[in-house]
Amino acid sequence: MRRLFPVTDLTAAEDRGEWSLDALADAYAYPDTEGPWLRANMVSTLDGAAQHDGRSQPISCPSDMRIFGTLRGLADVVIAGAETVRLEGYRPARAREAFAARREAAGQGPAPAVAVVSGSLDLDFSLPLFVSPLVPTLVLTGAGAPPDRITAARRAGAEVVVAGEGSRVDPARAVRELAGLGHRRLLTEGGPRLLGQFVAAGVLDEMCLTLAPMLTAGDAQRIAGGPSVAVPERFALASVLEEAGFLFSRYRRI
C-alpha cells in the first residue's frame, strides 16, 4: 500500500512503501476471541456496484487481490454462495508459503477449507473444488436438501453440513456448525445475497470493503442484498489503506 491512515490498530507503513504480506497479515489478524469471528470481504464501485458483467474482477485491482489473498491466508474457512461459486469459477484454496508458518503456529491446516452454501445443491460436483481440494470442501445445506444431491456431494469427497430446516440454510446456524467443526476464523466472500443473509441475521462481525474509484451505472447488485434490517447496525472504522485511489477499509461491529 502507498498510504496508510491509521485508526486504531495499524501502525505506520514500512517506509511508506508497499506492504509485505507479513505486514498485511499482522494488520488483518483475527481478534483473539473465544467464539467464531465472521468477516466479509467485498468490493464496490463509487456508485454501489458489487460487480460488472456479473463478476467482481473488473472492479478490482492488484492491491485488492493482495488483500484478498491475505484474508484467505488467515481464515479457517472461506464461505461462498452457490451462485458466486458458479459465476466466479471457484477453485480450491491453495497453500501459500508466505502464510505457512503463521498457519502452523495457529494450529491451522495448510489452506482454508471452502464452504459452499446451497439449499438445492445444484452444483457441479465434478469440478476441482469438490474432487481435488487440498482440504475437503464443505457444503452447507438444509435438512430438506434432495437426498440424491447429498449423495453426489459426498461421493465427490465433499463434507455435507446440515445448517437449516427445509431447503434453506440458516445463517446463524451455519456459523455455529462451522465453529463446532473447529472453524473459528470465518471469511465470507459473498455473493451479495449471502452477505445480506448474514447481515440480517446479525452474525457479521467485520466488514472488509474495497471502494473502487469507478462508476458503472446500470443495475448491478450492491454488496449485500435481500430484505432490509429493521434498524441499521452501526459498525466502527478500524483501518483504512489507500493506493491509486482505491480505499481498503475495515469496519468492526461496535
CSV table of C-alpha atoms in Angstrom, one decimal:
chain,number,residue,atom,x,y,z
A,1,MET,CA,0.0,0.0,0.0
A,2,ARG,CA,1.2,3.5,-0.7
A,3,ARG,CA,-0.5,5.4,2.1
A,4,LEU,CA,-1.9,4.4,5.4
A,5,PHE,CA,-4.4,6.3,7.6
A,6,PRO,CA,-4.2,4.6,11.0
A,7,VAL,CA,-7.4,4.5,13.0
A,8,THR,CA,-6.9,2.0,15.9
A,9,ASP,CA,-4.6,-1.0,15.4
A,10,LEU,CA,-2.5,-0.3,12.4
A,11,THR,CA,1.0,1.2,12.6
A,12,ALA,CA,2.9,3.3,10.0
A,13,ALA,CA,3.5,1.6,6.7
A,14,GLU,CA,7.0,0.2,6.2
A,15,ASP,CA,8.9,3.2,4.9
A,16,ARG,CA,5.7,4.3,3.2
A,17,GLY,CA,6.3,1.7,0.6
A,18,GLU,CA,4.4,-1.4,-0.4
A,19,TRP,CA,3.2,-3.6,2.4
A,20,SER,CA,4.6,-7.0,2.7
A,21,LEU,CA,2.3,-10.0,3.0
A,22,ASP,CA,3.6,-10.3,6.6
A,23,ALA,CA,2.7,-6.7,7.4
A,24,LEU,CA,-0.8,-7.2,5.9
A,25,ALA,CA,-1.3,-10.4,7.8
A,26,ASP,CA,-0.4,-8.5,11.0
A,27,ALA,CA,-2.8,-5.7,10.1
A,28,TYR,CA,-5.7,-8.0,9.3
A,29,ALA,CA,-5.1,-10.6,12.1
A,30,TYR,CA,-8.3,-12.0,13.6
A,31,PRO,CA,-9.0,-10.9,17.1
A,32,ASP,CA,-8.3,-13.2,20.0
A,33,THR,CA,-11.9,-14.3,20.8
A,34,GLU,CA,-13.3,-17.5,22.2
A,35,GLY,CA,-16.1,-17.8,19.8
A,36,PRO,CA,-16.2,-17.6,16.0
A,37,TRP,CA,-15.5,-14.3,14.2
A,38,LEU,CA,-17.2,-13.8,10.8
A,39,ARG,CA,-15.6,-11.2,8.5
A,40,ALA,CA,-16.7,-10.3,5.0
A,41,ASN,CA,-14.6,-9.2,2.1
A,42,MET,CA,-16.3,-7.3,-0.8
A,43,VAL,CA,-15.5,-4.7,-3.4
A,44,SER,CA,-17.8,-1.9,-4.5
A,45,THR,CA,-17.7,1.0,-7.0
A,46,LEU,CA,-18.4,4.6,-6.1
A,47,ASP,CA,-22.0,4.1,-7.3
A,48,GLY,CA,-22.5,1.0,-5.3
A,49,ALA,CA,-22.0,-1.8,-7.8
A,50,ALA,CA,-20.5,-5.0,-6.4
A,51,GLN,CA,-19.8,-6.4,-9.9
A,52,HIS,CA,-19.6,-5.6,-13.5
A,53,ASP,CA,-20.9,-8.0,-16.2
A,54,GLY,CA,-21.7,-10.4,-13.3
A,55,ARG,CA,-18.2,-10.6,-11.9
A,56,SER,CA,-16.2,-8.7,-9.3
A,57,GLN,CA,-12.8,-8.9,-11.1
A,58,PRO,CA,-13.4,-5.9,-13.4
A,59,ILE,CA,-13.7,-3.5,-10.5
A,60,SER,CA,-10.8,-5.0,-8.5
A,61,CYS,CA,-7.1,-4.2,-8.7
A,62,PRO,CA,-3.8,-5.9,-7.8
A,63,SER,CA,-3.7,-4.5,-4.3
A,64,ASP,CA,-7.3,-5.6,-3.7
A,65,MET,CA,-6.3,-9.1,-4.8
A,66,ARG,CA,-3.2,-8.9,-2.5
A,67,ILE,CA,-5.5,-8.2,0.5
A,68,PHE,CA,-7.9,-10.9,-0.8
A,69,GLY,CA,-5.1,-13.4,-0.7
A,70,THR,CA,-4.1,-12.3,2.8
A,71,LEU,CA,-7.6,-12.7,4.2
A,72,ARG,CA,-7.8,-16.2,2.7
A,73,GLY,CA,-4.3,-16.9,4.2
A,74,LEU,CA,-5.6,-16.1,7.7
A,75,ALA,CA,-9.0,-17.9,7.5
A,76,ASP,CA,-10.0,-21.3,8.7
A,77,VAL,CA,-12.8,-21.5,6.1
A,78,VAL,CA,-14.0,-19.4,3.2
A,79,ILE,CA,-17.8,-19.2,2.8
A,80,ALA,CA,-19.4,-18.5,-0.5
A,81,GLY,CA,-22.9,-18.8,-2.0
A,82,ALA,CA,-23.5,-21.3,-4.8
A,83,GLU,CA,-24.2,-18.6,-7.4
A,84,THR,CA,-20.9,-16.9,-6.6
A,85,VAL,CA,-19.1,-20.2,-6.8
A,86,ARG,CA,-20.6,-20.7,-10.3
A,87,LEU,CA,-20.1,-17.1,-11.6
A,88,GLU,CA,-16.5,-16.6,-10.2
A,89,GLY,CA,-15.3,-20.1,-11.1
A,90,TYR,CA,-14.2,-21.0,-7.6
A,91,ARG,CA,-11.3,-23.4,-7.3
A,92,PRO,CA,-9.9,-25.0,-4.1
A,93,ALA,CA,-7.9,-22.6,-1.8
A,94,ARG,CA,-4.2,-23.3,-2.2
A,95,ALA,CA,-1.4,-23.5,0.4
A,96,ARG,CA,0.9,-20.5,0.2
A,97,GLU,CA,4.4,-20.5,1.6
A,98,ALA,CA,4.0,-16.9,2.8
A,99,PHE,CA,1.4,-18.0,5.4
A,100,ALA,CA,2.7,-21.5,6.2
A,101,ALA,CA,4.5,-20.7,9.5
A,102,ARG,CA,1.7,-18.4,10.6
A,103,ARG,CA,-1.0,-21.0,10.0
A,104,GLU,CA,1.1,-23.8,11.6
A,105,ALA,CA,1.6,-21.6,14.7
A,106,ALA,CA,-2.2,-21.0,14.9
A,107,GLY,CA,-3.0,-24.7,14.6
A,108,GLN,CA,-4.5,-24.3,11.1
A,109,GLY,CA,-4.2,-26.6,8.1
A,110,PRO,CA,-2.1,-25.7,5.1
A,111,ALA,CA,-5.1,-23.9,3.4
A,112,PRO,CA,-8.6,-22.8,4.4
A,113,ALA,CA,-11.5,-25.0,3.5
A,114,VAL,CA,-14.1,-23.7,1.2
A,115,ALA,CA,-17.7,-23.9,2.4
A,116,VAL,CA,-20.4,-23.6,-0.3
A,117,VAL,CA,-23.9,-22.5,0.8
A,118,SER,CA,-26.6,-24.2,-1.3
A,119,GLY,CA,-30.1,-25.3,-0.4
A,120,SER,CA,-30.8,-27.1,-3.7
A,121,LEU,CA,-27.2,-28.5,-4.1
A,122,ASP,CA,-27.5,-27.5,-7.8
A,123,LEU,CA,-23.7,-27.7,-8.1
A,124,ASP,CA,-21.3,-29.4,-10.5
A,125,PHE,CA,-19.6,-31.9,-8.2
A,126,SER,CA,-17.1,-33.0,-10.9
A,127,LEU,CA,-15.3,-29.6,-10.5
A,128,PRO,CA,-11.8,-29.5,-8.9
A,129,LEU,CA,-13.4,-27.5,-6.0
A,130,PHE,CA,-15.1,-30.8,-4.9
A,131,VAL,CA,-12.9,-33.6,-6.3
A,132,SER,CA,-9.4,-32.3,-5.7
A,133,PRO,CA,-9.1,-29.7,-2.9
A,134,LEU,CA,-6.2,-29.7,-0.6
A,135,VAL,CA,-8.7,-29.9,2.3
A,136,PRO,CA,-12.2,-31.3,1.8
A,137,THR,CA,-14.8,-28.8,0.6
A,138,LEU,CA,-17.8,-28.3,2.9
A,139,VAL,CA,-21.3,-28.0,1.6
A,140,LEU,CA,-23.8,-26.1,3.9
A,141,THR,CA,-27.3,-27.1,3.1
A,142,GLY,CA,-30.8,-27.6,4.7
A,143,ALA,CA,-32.2,-30.8,6.2
A,144,GLY,CA,-34.6,-30.9,3.2
A,145,ALA,CA,-32.0,-30.9,0.5
A,146,PRO,CA,-32.5,-33.5,-2.2
A,147,PRO,CA,-31.1,-36.9,-1.0
A,148,ASP,CA,-29.6,-37.7,-4.4
A,149,ARG,CA,-27.7,-34.4,-4.4
A,150,ILE,CA,-26.4,-35.1,-0.9
A,151,THR,CA,-25.2,-38.5,-2.1
A,152,ALA,CA,-23.5,-36.9,-5.1
A,153,ALA,CA,-21.7,-34.3,-2.9
A,154,ARG,CA,-20.4,-37.0,-0.6
A,155,ARG,CA,-19.3,-39.3,-3.4
A,156,ALA,CA,-17.3,-36.3,-4.8
A,157,GLY,CA,-15.5,-36.0,-1.5
A,158,ALA,CA,-17.3,-33.0,0.0
A,159,GLU,CA,-18.4,-32.9,3.6
A,160,VAL,CA,-22.1,-32.1,3.9
A,161,VAL,CA,-23.1,-30.0,6.8
A,162,VAL,CA,-26.8,-29.5,7.7
A,163,ALA,CA,-27.3,-25.9,8.8
A,164,GLY,CA,-31.1,-25.3,8.5
A,165,GLU,CA,-34.5,-26.8,8.2
A,166,GLY,CA,-36.3,-27.5,4.9
A,167,SER,CA,-34.3,-26.3,1.9
A,168,ARG,CA,-32.9,-23.2,3.5
A,169,VAL,CA,-29.6,-22.6,5.3
A,170,ASP,CA,-29.9,-20.6,8.5
A,171,PRO,CA,-27.0,-18.1,8.6
A,172,ALA,CA,-26.6,-18.1,12.4
A,173,ARG,CA,-26.7,-21.9,12.5
A,174,ALA,CA,-24.2,-22.1,9.7
A,175,VAL,CA,-21.8,-20.1,11.8
A,176,ARG,CA,-22.4,-22.3,14.8
A,177,GLU,CA,-22.0,-25.5,12.8
A,178,LEU,CA,-18.7,-24.3,11.3
A,179,ALA,CA,-17.4,-23.3,14.7
A,180,GLY,CA,-18.4,-26.8,16.0
A,181,LEU,CA,-16.1,-28.2,13.4
A,182,GLY,CA,-13.2,-26.1,14.7
A,183,HIS,CA,-13.5,-23.3,12.2
A,184,ARG,CA,-13.4,-20.1,14.3
A,185,ARG,CA,-11.9,-17.7,11.8
A,186,LEU,CA,-14.6,-17.3,9.2
A,187,LEU,CA,-14.4,-15.4,5.9
A,188,THR,CA,-17.3,-14.8,3.5
A,189,GLU,CA,-16.7,-13.5,0.0
A,190,GLY,CA,-20.4,-13.3,-0.9
A,191,GLY,CA,-22.1,-13.0,-3.0
A,192,PRO,CA,-24.4,-10.2,-2.2
A,193,ARG,CA,-27.4,-12.4,-1.3
A,194,LEU,CA,-25.4,-14.5,1.1
A,195,LEU,CA,-23.8,-11.4,2.7
A,196,GLY,CA,-27.3,-9.9,3.1
A,197,GLN,CA,-28.4,-13.0,4.9
A,198,PHE,CA,-25.5,-12.8,7.4
A,199,VAL,CA,-26.2,-9.1,7.9
A,200,ALA,CA,-29.9,-9.7,8.5
A,201,ALA,CA,-29.1,-12.5,11.0
A,202,GLY,CA,-26.9,-10.2,13.0
A,203,VAL,CA,-23.8,-12.5,12.8
A,204,LEU,CA,-21.4,-10.4,10.8
A,205,ASP,CA,-18.5,-9.2,13.0
A,206,GLU,CA,-16.3,-7.4,10.5
A,207,MET,CA,-16.6,-5.8,7.0
A,208,CYS,CA,-13.5,-5.5,4.8
A,209,LEU,CA,-14.6,-3.3,1.9
A,210,THR,CA,-12.6,-2.1,-1.1
A,211,LEU,CA,-14.0,1.1,-2.6
A,212,ALA,CA,-13.0,1.2,-6.3
A,213,PRO,CA,-12.7,4.7,-7.9
A,214,MET,CA,-15.0,3.7,-10.7
A,215,LEU,CA,-18.6,4.4,-11.9
A,216,THR,CA,-20.5,1.7,-13.7
A,217,ALA,CA,-24.2,2.8,-13.6
A,218,GLY,CA,-26.5,0.0,-14.7
A,219,ASP,CA,-28.4,-2.2,-12.3
A,220,ALA,CA,-25.6,-4.3,-10.8
A,221,GLN,CA,-26.1,-5.7,-7.3
A,222,ARG,CA,-24.9,-4.0,-4.2
A,223,ILE,CA,-22.5,-5.8,-1.8
A,224,ALA,CA,-25.5,-7.0,0.3
A,225,GLY,CA,-29.0,-7.9,-1.0
A,226,GLY,CA,-32.2,-9.3,0.3
A,227,PRO,CA,-34.6,-8.0,3.0
A,228,SER,CA,-33.5,-4.9,4.9
A,229,VAL,CA,-32.9,-5.0,8.6
A,230,ALA,CA,-35.4,-3.3,10.9
A,231,VAL,CA,-32.7,-1.0,12.4
A,232,PRO,CA,-29.4,-0.3,10.7
A,233,GLU,CA,-26.5,-1.7,12.7
A,234,ARG,CA,-23.6,0.6,13.4
A,235,PHE,CA,-20.0,-0.5,12.7
A,236,ALA,CA,-16.8,1.3,13.8
A,237,LEU,CA,-14.0,2.1,11.4
A,238,ALA,CA,-10.9,0.0,12.3
A,239,SER,CA,-8.5,0.9,9.5
A,240,VAL,CA,-8.1,2.4,6.0
A,241,LEU,CA,-5.5,1.9,3.4
A,242,GLU,CA,-5.2,3.8,0.1
A,243,GLU,CA,-3.5,3.1,-3.2
A,244,ALA,CA,-4.1,4.7,-6.6
A,245,GLY,CA,-7.5,6.0,-5.4
A,246,PHE,CA,-8.7,2.6,-4.1
A,247,LEU,CA,-9.7,2.6,-0.5
A,248,PHE,CA,-9.3,-0.6,1.6
A,249,SER,CA,-11.4,-0.1,4.7
A,250,ARG,CA,-12.1,-2.4,7.6
A,251,TYR,CA,-15.1,-2.0,10.0
A,252,ARG,CA,-15.9,-3.9,13.1
A,253,ARG,CA,-19.2,-4.4,15.0
A,254,ILE,CA,-19.5,-1.9,17.9
